[in-house]
Coordinates of C-alpha atoms in Angstrom, one line a residue:
X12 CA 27.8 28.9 -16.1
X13 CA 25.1 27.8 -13.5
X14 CA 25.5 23.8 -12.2
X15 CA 22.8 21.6 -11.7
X16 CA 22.2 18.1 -11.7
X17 CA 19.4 15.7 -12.2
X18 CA 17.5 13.5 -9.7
X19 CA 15.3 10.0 -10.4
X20 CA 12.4 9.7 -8.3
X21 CA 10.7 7.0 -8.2
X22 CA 8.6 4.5 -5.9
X23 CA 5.9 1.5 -6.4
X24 CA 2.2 1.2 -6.2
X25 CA 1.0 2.5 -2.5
X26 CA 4.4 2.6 -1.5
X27 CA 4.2 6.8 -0.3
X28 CA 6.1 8.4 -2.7
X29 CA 3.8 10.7 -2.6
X30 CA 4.5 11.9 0.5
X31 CA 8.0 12.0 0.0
X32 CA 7.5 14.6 -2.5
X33 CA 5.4 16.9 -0.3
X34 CA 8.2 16.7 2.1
X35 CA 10.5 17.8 -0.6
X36 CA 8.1 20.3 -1.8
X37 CA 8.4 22.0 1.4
X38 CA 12.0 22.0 1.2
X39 CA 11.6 24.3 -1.6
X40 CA 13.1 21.3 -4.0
X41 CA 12.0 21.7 -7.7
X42 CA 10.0 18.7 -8.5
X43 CA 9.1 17.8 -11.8
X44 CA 5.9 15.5 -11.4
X45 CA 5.4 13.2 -14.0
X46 CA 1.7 12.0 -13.4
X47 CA 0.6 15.5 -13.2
X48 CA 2.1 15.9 -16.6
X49 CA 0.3 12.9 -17.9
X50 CA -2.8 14.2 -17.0
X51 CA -2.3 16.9 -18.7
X52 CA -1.5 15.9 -22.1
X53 CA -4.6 13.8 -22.2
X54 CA -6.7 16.4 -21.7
X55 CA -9.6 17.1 -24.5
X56 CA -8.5 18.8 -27.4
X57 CA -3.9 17.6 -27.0
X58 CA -3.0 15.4 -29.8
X59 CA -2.4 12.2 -27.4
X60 CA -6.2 12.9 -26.0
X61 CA -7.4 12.5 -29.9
X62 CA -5.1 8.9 -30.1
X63 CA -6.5 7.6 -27.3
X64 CA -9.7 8.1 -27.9
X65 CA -9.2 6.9 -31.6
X66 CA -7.7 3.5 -30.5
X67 CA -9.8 2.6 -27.0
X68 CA -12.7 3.9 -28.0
X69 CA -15.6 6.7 -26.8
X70 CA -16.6 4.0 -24.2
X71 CA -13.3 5.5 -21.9
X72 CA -14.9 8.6 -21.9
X73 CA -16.5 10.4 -19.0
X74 CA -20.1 12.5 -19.8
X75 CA -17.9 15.7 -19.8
X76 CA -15.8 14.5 -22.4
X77 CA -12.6 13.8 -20.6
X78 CA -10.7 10.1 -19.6
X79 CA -12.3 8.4 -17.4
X80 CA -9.1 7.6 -15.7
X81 CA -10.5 4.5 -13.5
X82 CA -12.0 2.6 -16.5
X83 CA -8.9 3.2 -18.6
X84 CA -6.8 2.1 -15.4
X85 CA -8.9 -1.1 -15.7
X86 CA -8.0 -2.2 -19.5
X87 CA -4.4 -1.8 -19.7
X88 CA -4.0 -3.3 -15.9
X89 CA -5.5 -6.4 -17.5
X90 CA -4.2 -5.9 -21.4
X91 CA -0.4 -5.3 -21.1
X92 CA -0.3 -5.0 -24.8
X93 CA -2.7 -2.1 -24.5
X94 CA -0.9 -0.6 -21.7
X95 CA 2.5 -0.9 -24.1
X96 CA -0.1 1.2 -26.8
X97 CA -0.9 3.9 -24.1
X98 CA 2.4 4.2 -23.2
X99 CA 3.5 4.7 -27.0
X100 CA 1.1 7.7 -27.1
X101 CA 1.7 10.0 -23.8
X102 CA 5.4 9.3 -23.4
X103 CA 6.7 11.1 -25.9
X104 CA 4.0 14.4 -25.1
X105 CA 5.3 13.8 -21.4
X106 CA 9.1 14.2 -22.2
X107 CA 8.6 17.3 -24.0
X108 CA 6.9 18.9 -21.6
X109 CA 9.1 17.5 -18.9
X110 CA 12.0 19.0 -20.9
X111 CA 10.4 22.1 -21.1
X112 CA 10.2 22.4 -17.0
X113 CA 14.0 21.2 -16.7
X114 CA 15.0 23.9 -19.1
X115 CA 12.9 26.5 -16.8
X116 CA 15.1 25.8 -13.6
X117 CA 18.1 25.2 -15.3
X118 CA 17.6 29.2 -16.2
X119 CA 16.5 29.7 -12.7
X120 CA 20.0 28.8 -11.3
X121 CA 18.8 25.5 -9.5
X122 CA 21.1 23.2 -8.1
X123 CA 19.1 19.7 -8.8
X124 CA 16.0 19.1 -10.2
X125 CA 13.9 16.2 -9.0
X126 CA 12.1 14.0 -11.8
X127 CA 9.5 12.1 -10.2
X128 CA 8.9 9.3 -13.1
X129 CA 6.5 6.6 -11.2
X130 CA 8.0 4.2 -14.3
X131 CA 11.6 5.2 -14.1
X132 CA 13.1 1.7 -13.5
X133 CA 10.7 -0.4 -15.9
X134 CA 11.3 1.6 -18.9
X135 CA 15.3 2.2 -18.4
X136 CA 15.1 4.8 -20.8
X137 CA 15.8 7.9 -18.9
X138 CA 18.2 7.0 -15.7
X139 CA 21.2 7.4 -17.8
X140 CA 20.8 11.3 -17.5
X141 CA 19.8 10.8 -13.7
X142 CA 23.2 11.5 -11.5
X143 CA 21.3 10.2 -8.6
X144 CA 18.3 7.5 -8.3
X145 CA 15.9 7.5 -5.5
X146 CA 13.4 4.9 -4.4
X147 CA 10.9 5.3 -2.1
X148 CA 10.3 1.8 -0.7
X149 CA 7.7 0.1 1.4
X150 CA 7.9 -3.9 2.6
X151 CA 5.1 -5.8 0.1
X152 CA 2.7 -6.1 2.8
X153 CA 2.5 -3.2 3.9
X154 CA 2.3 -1.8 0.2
X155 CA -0.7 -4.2 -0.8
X156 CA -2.6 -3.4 2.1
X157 CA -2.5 0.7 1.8
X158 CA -3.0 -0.1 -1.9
X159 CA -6.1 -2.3 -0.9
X160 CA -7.5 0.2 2.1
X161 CA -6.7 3.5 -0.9
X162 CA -8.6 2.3 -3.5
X163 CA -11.1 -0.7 -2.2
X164 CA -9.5 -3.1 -3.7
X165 CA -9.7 -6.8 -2.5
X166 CA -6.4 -8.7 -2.2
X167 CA -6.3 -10.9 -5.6
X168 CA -7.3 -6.9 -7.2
X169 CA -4.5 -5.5 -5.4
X170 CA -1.9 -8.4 -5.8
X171 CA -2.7 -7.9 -9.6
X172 CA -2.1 -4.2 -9.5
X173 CA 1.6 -4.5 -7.8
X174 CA 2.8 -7.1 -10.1
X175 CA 2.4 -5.1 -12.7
X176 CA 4.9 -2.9 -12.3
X177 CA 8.5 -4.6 -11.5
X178 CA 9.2 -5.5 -7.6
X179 CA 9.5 -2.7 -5.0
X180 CA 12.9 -5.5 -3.7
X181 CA 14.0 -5.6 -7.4
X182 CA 14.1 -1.5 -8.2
X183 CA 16.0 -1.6 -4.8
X184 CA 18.8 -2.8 -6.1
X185 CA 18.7 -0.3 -8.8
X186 CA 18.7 2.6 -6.8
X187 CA 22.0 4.8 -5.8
X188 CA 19.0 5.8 -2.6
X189 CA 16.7 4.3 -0.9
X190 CA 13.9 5.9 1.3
X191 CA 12.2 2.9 3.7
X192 CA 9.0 4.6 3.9
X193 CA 7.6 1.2 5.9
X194 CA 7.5 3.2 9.2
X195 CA 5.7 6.9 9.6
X196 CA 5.9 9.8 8.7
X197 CA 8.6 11.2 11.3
X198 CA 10.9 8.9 10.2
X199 CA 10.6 9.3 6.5
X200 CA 10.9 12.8 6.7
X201 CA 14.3 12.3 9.0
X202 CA 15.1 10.0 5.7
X203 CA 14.5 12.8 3.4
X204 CA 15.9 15.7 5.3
X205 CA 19.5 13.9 5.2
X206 CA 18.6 13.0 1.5
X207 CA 18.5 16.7 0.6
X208 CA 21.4 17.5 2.5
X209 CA 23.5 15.3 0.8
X210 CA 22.4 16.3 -2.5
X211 CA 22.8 19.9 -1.4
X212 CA 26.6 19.3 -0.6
X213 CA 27.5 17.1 -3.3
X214 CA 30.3 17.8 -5.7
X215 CA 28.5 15.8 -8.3
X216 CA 27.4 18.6 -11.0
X217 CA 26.1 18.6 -14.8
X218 CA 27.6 21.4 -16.4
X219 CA 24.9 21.5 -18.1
X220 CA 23.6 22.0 -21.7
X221 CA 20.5 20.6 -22.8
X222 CA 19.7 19.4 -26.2
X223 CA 16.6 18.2 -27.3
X224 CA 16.9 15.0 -29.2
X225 CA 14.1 12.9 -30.9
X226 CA 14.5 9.3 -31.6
X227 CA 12.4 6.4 -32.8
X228 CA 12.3 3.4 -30.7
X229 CA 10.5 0.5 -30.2
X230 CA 6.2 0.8 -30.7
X231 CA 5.5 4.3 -31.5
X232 CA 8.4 5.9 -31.1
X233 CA 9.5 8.0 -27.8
X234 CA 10.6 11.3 -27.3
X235 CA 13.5 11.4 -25.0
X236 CA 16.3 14.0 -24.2
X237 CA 19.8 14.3 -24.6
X238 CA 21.7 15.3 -21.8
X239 CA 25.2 16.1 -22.5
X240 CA 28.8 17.7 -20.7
X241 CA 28.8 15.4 -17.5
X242 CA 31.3 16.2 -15.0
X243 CA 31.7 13.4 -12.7

């Protein structure tokens, strides 16, 4: 039977995780992005494009008919009960495509799969099936001012933006790994390389069989797997 294990990625606003994931990329790491996935799914004719549109209205919409991604960025940074609604929608369309991609490499003889989940330590939902967390980490002023020079954003704007998600220090402690990604680029990749290299040589391995579970829970209801057979 083939091992593999599974791998939490997961950073803050403007904190580079970003580029933490090219790095593994070029490693040849299997990386399972989780904003490229919610893209994705809200794309014009999906089922969570047709609720979205049906509870925030046509006004979201850009002249070609898809998300307008900045001006629904805007309401639920501002609304966190909307944001909680948004979430209730793609999250459950995510996860089943994000199980679908874990049950590709698992069949392609992988050793660990990285999920890169930008909400992986606000939610809690899914680092129970994660034998290793990773956080890329910045210092808070050097995260609000590439989130202010990235997106034009004055300080009050970007201050609002960061404490919407919970404290870079606070998902630190959550974290069996932390990548300081304060300094350059050098020195993160030197971070990463010995990253991967420990995850390459570790005896921690999920004999793995994947079963796809569906449960209801909290607004809306979310998808989630089941990840069962650890072998610690």
């Amino acid at each position: 039977m083939s091992t593999m294990f599974l791998v939490g990625l997961s950073g803050g606003i403007a904190s580079g995780k970003s580029t933490v994931v090219a790095i593994l990329r070029e490693l040849g790491c299997a990386v399972i992005d989780a904003d490229v996935i919610a893209r994705e799914v809200v794309q014009p004719h999906f089922k969570a494009y047709r609720q979205i549109v049906h509870y925030f209205g046509t006004e979201i919409l850009l002249e070609s008919g898809e998300i307008n991604r900045e001006a629904l960025g805007n309401i639920i940074f501002s609304h966190p009960e909307k944001r909680q609604l948004l979430n209730s929608i793609t999250h459950p369309e995510i996860q089943k495509e994000m199980l679908k991609q874990i049950l590709k490499y698992f069949v392609l003889g992988y050793r660990y799969v990285i999920l890169d989940i930008p909400l992986l330590f606000e939610t809690n939902r899914l680092t129970k099936f994660m034998k290793h967390t990773v956080l890329v980490y910045c210092d808070p002023q050097t995260q609000l001012r590439r989130l202010m020079k990235r997106n034009g954003l004055s300080q009050a704007e970007a201050e609002e933006r960061v404490a919407s998600q919970l404290p870079l220090d606070e998902k630190r402690k959550l974290a069996s790994h932390v990548i300081d990604n304060s300094g350059d680029r050098e020195s993160t990749r030197r971070q990463v390389l010995r990253l991967h290299a420990r995850l390459e040589d570790s005896l921690d391995f999920l004999w793995a069989r994947l079963a796809l579970g569906t449960a209801v829970a909290g607004l809306g209801g979310l998808v989630y797997f089941l990840l069962r057979h650890f072998v610690s």
